[in-house]
PDB file of C-alpha atoms in Angstrom:
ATOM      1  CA  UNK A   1     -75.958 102.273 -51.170  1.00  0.00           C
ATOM      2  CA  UNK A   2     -72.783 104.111 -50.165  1.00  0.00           C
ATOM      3  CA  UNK A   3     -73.363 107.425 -49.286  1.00  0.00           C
ATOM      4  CA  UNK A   4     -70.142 110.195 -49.866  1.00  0.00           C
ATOM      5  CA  UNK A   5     -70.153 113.164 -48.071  1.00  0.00           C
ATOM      6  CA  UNK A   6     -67.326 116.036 -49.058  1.00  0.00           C
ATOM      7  CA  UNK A   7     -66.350 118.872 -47.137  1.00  0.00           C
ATOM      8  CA  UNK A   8     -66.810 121.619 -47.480  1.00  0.00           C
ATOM      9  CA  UNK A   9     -68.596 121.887 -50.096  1.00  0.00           C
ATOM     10  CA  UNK A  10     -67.000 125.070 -51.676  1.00  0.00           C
ATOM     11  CA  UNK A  11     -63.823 127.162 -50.378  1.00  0.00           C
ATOM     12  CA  UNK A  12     -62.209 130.208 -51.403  1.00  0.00           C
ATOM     13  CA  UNK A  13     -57.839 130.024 -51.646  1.00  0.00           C
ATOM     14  CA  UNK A  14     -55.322 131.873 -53.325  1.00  0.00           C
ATOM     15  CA  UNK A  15     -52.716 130.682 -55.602  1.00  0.00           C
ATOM     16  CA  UNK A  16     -49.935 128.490 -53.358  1.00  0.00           C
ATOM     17  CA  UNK A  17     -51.982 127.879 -50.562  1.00  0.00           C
ATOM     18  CA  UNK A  18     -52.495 124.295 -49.079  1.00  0.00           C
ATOM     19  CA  UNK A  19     -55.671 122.939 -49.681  1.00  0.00           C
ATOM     20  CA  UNK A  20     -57.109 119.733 -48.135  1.00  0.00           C
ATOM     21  CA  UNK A  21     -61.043 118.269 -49.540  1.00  0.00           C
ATOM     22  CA  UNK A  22     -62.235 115.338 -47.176  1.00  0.00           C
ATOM     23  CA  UNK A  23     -64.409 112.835 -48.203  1.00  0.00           C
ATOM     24  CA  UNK A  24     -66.716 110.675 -45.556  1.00  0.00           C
ATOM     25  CA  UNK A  25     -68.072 107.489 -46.387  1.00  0.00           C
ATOM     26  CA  UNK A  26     -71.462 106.218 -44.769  1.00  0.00           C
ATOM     27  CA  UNK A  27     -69.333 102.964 -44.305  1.00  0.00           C
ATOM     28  CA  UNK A  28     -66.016 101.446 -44.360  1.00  0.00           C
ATOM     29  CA  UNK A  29     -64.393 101.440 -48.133  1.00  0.00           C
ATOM     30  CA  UNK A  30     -60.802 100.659 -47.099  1.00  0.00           C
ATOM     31  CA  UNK A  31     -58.645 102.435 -49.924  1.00  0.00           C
ATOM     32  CA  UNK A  32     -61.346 102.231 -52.758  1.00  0.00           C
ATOM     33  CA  UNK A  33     -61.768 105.820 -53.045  1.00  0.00           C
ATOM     34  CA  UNK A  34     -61.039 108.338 -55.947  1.00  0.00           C
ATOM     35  CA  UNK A  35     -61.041 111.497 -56.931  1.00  0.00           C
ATOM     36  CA  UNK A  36     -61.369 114.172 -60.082  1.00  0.00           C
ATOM     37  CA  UNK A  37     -61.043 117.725 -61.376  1.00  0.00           C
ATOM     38  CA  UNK A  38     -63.789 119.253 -63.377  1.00  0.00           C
ATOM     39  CA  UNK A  39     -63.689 122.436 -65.155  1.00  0.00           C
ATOM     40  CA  UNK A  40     -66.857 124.252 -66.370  1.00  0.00           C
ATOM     41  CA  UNK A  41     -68.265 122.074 -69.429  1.00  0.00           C
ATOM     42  CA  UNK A  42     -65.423 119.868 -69.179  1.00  0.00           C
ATOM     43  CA  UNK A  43     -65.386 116.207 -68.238  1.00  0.00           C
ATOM     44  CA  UNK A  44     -64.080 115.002 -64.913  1.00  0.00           C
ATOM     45  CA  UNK A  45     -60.261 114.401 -64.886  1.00  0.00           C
ATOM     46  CA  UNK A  46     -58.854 111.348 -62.921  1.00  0.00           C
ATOM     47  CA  UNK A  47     -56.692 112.834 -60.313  1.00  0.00           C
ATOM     48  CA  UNK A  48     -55.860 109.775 -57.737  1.00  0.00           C
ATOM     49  CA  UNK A  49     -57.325 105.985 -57.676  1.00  0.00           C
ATOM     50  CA  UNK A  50     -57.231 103.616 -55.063  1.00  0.00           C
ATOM     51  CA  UNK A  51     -57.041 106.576 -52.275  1.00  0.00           C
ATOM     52  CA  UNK A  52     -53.167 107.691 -52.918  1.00  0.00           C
ATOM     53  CA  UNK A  53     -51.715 106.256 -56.016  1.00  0.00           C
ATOM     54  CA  UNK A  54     -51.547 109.512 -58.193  1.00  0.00           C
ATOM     55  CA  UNK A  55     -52.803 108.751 -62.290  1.00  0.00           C
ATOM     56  CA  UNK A  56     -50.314 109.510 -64.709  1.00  0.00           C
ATOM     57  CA  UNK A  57     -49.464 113.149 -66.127  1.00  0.00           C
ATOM     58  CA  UNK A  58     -51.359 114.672 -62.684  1.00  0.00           C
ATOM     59  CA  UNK A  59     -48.798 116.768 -61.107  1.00  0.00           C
ATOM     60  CA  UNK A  60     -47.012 115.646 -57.952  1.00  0.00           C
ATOM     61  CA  UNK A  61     -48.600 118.517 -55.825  1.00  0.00           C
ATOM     62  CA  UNK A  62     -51.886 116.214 -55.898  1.00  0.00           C
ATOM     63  CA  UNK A  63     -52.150 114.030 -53.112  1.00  0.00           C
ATOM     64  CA  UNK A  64     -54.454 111.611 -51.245  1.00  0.00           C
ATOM     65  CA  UNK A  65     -54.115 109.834 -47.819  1.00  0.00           C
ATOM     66  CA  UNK A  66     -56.802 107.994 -45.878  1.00  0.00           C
ATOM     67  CA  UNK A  67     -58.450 104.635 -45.893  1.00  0.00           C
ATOM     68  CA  UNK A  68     -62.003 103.509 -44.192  1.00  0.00           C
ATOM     69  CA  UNK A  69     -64.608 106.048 -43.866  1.00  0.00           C
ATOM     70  CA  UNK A  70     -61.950 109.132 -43.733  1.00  0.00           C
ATOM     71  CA  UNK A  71     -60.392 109.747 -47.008  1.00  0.00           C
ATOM     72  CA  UNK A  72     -58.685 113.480 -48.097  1.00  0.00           C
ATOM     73  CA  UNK A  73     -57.336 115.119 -51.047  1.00  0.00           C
ATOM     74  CA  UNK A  74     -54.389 117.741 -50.493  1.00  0.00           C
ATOM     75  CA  UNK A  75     -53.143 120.231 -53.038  1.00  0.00           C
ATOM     76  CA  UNK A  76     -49.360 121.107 -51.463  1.00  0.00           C
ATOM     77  CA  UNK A  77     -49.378 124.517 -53.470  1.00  0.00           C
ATOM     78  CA  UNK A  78     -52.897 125.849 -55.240  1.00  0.00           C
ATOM     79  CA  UNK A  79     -52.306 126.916 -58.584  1.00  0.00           C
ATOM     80  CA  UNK A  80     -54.230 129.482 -61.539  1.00  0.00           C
ATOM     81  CA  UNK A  81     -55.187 125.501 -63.008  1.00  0.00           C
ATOM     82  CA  UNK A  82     -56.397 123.813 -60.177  1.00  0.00           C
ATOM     83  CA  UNK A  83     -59.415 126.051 -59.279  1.00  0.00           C
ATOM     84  CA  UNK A  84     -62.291 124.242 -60.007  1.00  0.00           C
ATOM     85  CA  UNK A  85     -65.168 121.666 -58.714  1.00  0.00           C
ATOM     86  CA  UNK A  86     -63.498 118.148 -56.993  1.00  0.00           C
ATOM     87  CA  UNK A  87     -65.234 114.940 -56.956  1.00  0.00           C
ATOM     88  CA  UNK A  88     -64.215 112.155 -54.528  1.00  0.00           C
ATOM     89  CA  UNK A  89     -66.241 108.230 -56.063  1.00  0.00           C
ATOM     90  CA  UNK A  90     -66.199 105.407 -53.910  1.00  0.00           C
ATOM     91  CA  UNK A  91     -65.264 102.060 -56.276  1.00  0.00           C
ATOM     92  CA  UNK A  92     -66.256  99.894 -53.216  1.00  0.00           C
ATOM     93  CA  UNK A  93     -69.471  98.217 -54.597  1.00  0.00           C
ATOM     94  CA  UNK A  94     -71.978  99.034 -56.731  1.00  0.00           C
ATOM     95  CA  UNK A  95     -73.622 101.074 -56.885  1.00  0.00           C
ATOM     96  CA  UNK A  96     -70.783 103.842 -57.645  1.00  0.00           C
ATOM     97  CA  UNK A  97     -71.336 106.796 -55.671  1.00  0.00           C
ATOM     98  CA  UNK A  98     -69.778 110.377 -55.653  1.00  0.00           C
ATOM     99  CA  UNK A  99     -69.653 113.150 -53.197  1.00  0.00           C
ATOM    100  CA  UNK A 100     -71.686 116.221 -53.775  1.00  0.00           C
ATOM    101  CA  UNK A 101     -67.664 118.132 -55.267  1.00  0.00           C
ATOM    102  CA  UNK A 102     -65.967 120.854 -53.628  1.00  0.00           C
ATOM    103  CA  UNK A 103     -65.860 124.214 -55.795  1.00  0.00           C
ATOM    104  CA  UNK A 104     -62.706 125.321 -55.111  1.00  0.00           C
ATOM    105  CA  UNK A 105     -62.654 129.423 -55.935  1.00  0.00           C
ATOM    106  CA  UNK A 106     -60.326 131.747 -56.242  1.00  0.00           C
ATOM    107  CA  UNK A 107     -60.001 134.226 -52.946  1.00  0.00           C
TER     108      UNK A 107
ATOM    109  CA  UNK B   1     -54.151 108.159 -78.703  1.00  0.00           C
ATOM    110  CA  UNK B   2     -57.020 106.726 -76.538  1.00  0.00           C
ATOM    111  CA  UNK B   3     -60.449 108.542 -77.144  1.00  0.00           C
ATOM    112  CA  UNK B   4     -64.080 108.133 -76.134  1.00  0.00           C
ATOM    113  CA  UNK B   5     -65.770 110.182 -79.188  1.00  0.00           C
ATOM    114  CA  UNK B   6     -69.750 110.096 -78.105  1.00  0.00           C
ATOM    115  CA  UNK B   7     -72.448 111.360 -80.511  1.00  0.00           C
ATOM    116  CA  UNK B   8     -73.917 114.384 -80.738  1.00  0.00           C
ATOM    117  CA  UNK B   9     -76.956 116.384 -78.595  1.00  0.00           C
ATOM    118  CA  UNK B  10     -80.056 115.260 -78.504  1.00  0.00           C
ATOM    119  CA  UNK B  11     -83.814 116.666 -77.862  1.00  0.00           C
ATOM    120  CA  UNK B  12     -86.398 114.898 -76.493  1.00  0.00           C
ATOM    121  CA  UNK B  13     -90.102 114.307 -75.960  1.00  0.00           C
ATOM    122  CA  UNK B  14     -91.355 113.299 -72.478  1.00  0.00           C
ATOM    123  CA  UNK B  15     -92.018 109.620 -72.801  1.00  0.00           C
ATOM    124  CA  UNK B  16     -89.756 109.075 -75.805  1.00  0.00           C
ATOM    125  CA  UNK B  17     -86.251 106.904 -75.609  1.00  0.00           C
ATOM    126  CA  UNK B  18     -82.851 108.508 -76.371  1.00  0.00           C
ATOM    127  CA  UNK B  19     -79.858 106.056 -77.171  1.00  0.00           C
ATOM    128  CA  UNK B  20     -76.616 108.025 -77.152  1.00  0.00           C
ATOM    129  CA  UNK B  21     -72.900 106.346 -78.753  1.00  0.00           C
ATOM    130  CA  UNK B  22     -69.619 106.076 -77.154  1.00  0.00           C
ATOM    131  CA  UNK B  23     -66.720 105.299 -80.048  1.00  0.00           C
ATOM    132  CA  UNK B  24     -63.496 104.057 -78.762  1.00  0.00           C
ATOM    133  CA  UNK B  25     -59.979 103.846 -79.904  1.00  0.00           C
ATOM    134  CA  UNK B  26     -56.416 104.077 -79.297  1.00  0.00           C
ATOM    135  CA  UNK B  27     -56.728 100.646 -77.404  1.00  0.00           C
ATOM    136  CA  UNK B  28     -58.163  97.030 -77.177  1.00  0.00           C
ATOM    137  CA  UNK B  29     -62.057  97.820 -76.671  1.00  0.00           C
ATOM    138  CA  UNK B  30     -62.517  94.501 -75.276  1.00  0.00           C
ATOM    139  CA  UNK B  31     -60.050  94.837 -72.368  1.00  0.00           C
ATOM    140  CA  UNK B  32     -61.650  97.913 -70.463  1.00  0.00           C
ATOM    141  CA  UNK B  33     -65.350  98.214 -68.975  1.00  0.00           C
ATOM    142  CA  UNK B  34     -67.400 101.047 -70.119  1.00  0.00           C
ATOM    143  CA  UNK B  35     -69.377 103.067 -67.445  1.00  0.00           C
ATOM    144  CA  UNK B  36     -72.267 105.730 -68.224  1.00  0.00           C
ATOM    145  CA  UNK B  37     -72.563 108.486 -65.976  1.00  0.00           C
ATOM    146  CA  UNK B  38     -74.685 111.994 -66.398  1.00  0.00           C
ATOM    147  CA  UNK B  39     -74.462 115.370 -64.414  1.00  0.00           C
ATOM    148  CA  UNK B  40     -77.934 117.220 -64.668  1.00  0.00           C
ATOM    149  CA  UNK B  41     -77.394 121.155 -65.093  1.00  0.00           C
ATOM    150  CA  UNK B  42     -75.708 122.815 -62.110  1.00  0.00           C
ATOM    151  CA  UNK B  43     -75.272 119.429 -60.370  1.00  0.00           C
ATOM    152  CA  UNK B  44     -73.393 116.390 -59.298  1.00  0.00           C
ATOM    153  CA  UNK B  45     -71.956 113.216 -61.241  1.00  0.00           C
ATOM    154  CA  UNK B  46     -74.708 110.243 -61.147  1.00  0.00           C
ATOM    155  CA  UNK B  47     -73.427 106.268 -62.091  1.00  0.00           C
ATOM    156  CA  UNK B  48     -75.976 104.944 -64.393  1.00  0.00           C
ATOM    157  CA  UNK B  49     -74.088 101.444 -65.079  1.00  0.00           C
ATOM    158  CA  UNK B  50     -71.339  99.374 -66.310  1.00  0.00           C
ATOM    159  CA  UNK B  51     -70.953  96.960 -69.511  1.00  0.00           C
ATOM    160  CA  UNK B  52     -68.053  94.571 -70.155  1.00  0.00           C
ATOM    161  CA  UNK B  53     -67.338  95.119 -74.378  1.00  0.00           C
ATOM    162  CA  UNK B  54     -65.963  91.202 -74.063  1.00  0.00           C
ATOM    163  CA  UNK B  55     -69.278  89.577 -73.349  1.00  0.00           C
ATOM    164  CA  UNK B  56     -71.945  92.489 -73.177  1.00  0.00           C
ATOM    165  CA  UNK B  57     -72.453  91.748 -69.224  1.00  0.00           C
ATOM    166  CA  UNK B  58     -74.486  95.029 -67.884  1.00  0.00           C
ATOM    167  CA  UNK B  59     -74.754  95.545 -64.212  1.00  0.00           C
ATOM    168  CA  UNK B  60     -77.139  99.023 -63.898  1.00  0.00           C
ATOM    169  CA  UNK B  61     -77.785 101.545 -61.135  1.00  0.00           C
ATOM    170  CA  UNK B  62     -80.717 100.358 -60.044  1.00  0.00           C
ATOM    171  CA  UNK B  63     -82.443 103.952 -59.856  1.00  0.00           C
ATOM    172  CA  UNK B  64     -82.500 103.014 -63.485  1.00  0.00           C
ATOM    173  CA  UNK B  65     -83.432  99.243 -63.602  1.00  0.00           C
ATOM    174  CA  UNK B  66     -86.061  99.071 -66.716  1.00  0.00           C
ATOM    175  CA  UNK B  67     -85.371 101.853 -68.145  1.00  0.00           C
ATOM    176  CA  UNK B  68     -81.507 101.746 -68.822  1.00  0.00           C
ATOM    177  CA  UNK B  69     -80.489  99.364 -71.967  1.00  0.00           C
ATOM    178  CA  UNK B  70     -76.289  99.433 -72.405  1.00  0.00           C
ATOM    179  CA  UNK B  71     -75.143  97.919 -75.717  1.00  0.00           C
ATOM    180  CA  UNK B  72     -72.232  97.320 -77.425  1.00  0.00           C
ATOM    181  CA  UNK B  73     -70.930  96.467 -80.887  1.00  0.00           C
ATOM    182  CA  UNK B  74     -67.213  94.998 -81.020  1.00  0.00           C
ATOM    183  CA  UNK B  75     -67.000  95.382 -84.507  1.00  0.00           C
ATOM    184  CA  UNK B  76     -67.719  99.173 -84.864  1.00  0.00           C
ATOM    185  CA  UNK B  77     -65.698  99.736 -80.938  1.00  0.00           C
ATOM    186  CA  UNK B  78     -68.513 101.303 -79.952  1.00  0.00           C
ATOM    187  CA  UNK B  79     -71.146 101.410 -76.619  1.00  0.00           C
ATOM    188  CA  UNK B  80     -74.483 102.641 -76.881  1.00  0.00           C
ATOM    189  CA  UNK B  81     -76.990 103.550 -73.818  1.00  0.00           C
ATOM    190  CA  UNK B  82     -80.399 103.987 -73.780  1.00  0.00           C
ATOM    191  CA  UNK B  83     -82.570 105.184 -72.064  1.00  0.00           C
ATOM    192  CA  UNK B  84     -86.356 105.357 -72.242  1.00  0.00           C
ATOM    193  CA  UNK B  85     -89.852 106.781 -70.370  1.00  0.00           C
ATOM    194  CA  UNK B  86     -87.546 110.133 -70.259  1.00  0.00           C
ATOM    195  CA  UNK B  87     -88.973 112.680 -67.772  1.00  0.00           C
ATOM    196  CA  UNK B  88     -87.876 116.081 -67.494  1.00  0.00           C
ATOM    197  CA  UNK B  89     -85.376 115.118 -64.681  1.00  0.00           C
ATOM    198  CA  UNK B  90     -83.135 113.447 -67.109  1.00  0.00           C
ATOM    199  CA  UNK B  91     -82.198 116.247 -68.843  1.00  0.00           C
ATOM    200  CA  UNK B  92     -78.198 116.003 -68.365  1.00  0.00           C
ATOM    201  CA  UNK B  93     -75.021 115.683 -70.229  1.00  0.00           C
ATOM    202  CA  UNK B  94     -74.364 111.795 -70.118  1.00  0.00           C
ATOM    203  CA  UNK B  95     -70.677 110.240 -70.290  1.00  0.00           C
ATOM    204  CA  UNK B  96     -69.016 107.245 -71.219  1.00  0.00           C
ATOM    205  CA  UNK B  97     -65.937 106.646 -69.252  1.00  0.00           C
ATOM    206  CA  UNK B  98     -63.599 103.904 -69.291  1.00  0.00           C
ATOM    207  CA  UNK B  99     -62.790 101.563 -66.533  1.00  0.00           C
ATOM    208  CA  UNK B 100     -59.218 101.949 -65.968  1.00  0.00           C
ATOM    209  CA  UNK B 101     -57.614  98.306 -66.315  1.00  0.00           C
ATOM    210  CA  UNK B 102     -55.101  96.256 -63.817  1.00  0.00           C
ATOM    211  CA  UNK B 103     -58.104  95.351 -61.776  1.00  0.00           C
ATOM    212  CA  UNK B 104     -59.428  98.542 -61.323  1.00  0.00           C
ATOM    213  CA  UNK B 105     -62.643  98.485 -63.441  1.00  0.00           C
ATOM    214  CA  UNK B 106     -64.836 100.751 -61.005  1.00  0.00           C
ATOM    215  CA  UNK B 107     -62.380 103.561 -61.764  1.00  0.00           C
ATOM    216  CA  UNK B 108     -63.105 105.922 -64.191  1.00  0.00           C
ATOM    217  CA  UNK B 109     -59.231 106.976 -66.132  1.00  0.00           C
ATOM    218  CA  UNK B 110     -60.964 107.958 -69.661  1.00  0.00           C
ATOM    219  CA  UNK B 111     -64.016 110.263 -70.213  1.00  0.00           C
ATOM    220  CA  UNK B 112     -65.818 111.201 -73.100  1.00  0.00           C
ATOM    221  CA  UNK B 113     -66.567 114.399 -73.645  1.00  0.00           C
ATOM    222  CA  UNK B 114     -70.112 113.985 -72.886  1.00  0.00           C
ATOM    223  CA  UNK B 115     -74.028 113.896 -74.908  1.00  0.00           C
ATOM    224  CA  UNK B 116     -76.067 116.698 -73.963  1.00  0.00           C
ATOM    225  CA  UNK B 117     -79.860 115.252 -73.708  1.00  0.00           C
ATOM    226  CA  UNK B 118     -82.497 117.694 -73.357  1.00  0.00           C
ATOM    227  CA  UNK B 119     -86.593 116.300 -72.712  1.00  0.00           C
ATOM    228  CA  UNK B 120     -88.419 118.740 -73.354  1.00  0.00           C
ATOM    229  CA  UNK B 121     -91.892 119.446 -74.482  1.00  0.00           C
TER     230      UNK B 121
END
């Protein structure tokens, strides 16, 4: 199995800071990486697919970059709706793994 | 508009079988995947397995080979999981999520809203 390590694992911003989450894979997944938002008792969100290519109706601040093992998620400019926990999935192989999420408070 | 509409909580017995819905609409049911995937209390997102609506193909996690039974029935547009021999350790919400089309099954674009299960004695 794929193993998905995110870090860190929780950070503290305020609102329009630059925030980056990165996501390790135990082996090579080229682009086949992506990630989600999930608010308390809410269902993840699909944020980016395919490592950069951004879903539709996610704002442009969203942003991912990476391919291989390295893969990261950037918020340009942290806002009051984005704090919450992130996910990164690899879509690789089965079977589909997901980091352990990033809780992303507010400072 | 497209929705995942999943039935409602359930409460368990240690050893007893839970099988949980997943109602689709607002697109062509047989033209998407449908994952399951359940988040225990306080913790991460866990894939359980796929199942194509077309031909009921089921590839499962295999952490869950045996136990793990994903149906589906075209006329109704709906998926069903279940899951038997439940153990206190399954106690989670479980989700059915779409996998987002153009090739990109293993992505997850549509979620439920989720089945809390509870196993319990």
């Amino acid at each position: 199995d794929i193993q998905m390590t995110q870090s860190p694992s929780s950070l503290s911003a305020s609102v329009g800071d630059r925030v980056t989450i990165t996501c390790r894979a135990s082996q090579s997944i080229s682009n086949y990486l992506n990630w989600f938002q999930q608010k308390p008792g809410k269902a993840p969100k699909l944020l980016i697919y395919a490592a950069s290519s951004l879903q539709s109706g996610v704002p442009s601040r969203f942003s991912g970059s990476g391919s291989g093992t390295d893969l990261t998620l950037t918020i340009s400019s942290l806002q009051p709706e984005d704090f919450a926990t992130y996910y990164c999935q690899q879509s690789y192989s089965p079977p589909l793994t997901f980091g352990g999420g990033t809780k992303v408070e507010i400072k | 508009q497209v929705q995942l509409v999943q039935s409602g909580a359930e409460v368990k017995k240690p050893g007893a079988s839970v099988k949980v819905s997943c109602k689709a609409s607002g697109y062509t049911f047989t033209s998407y995947y449908m994952h399951w995937v359940r988040q225990a209390p306080g913790q991460g997102l866990e894939w359980m397995g796929i199942i194509n609506p077309s031909g009921g193909g089921t590839t499962y996690a295999q952490k869950f080979q045996g136990r793990v039974t994903m149906t589906r029935d075209t006329s109704t547009r709906t998926v069903y999981m279940e899951l038997s021999s439940l153990r206190s350790e399954d106690t989670a919400v479980y989700y059915c999520a779409r996998g987002r089309g153009d090739g990109y099954k293993y992505v997850f674009d549509i979620w439920g809203l989720g089945t809390m299960v509870t196993v319990s004695s």
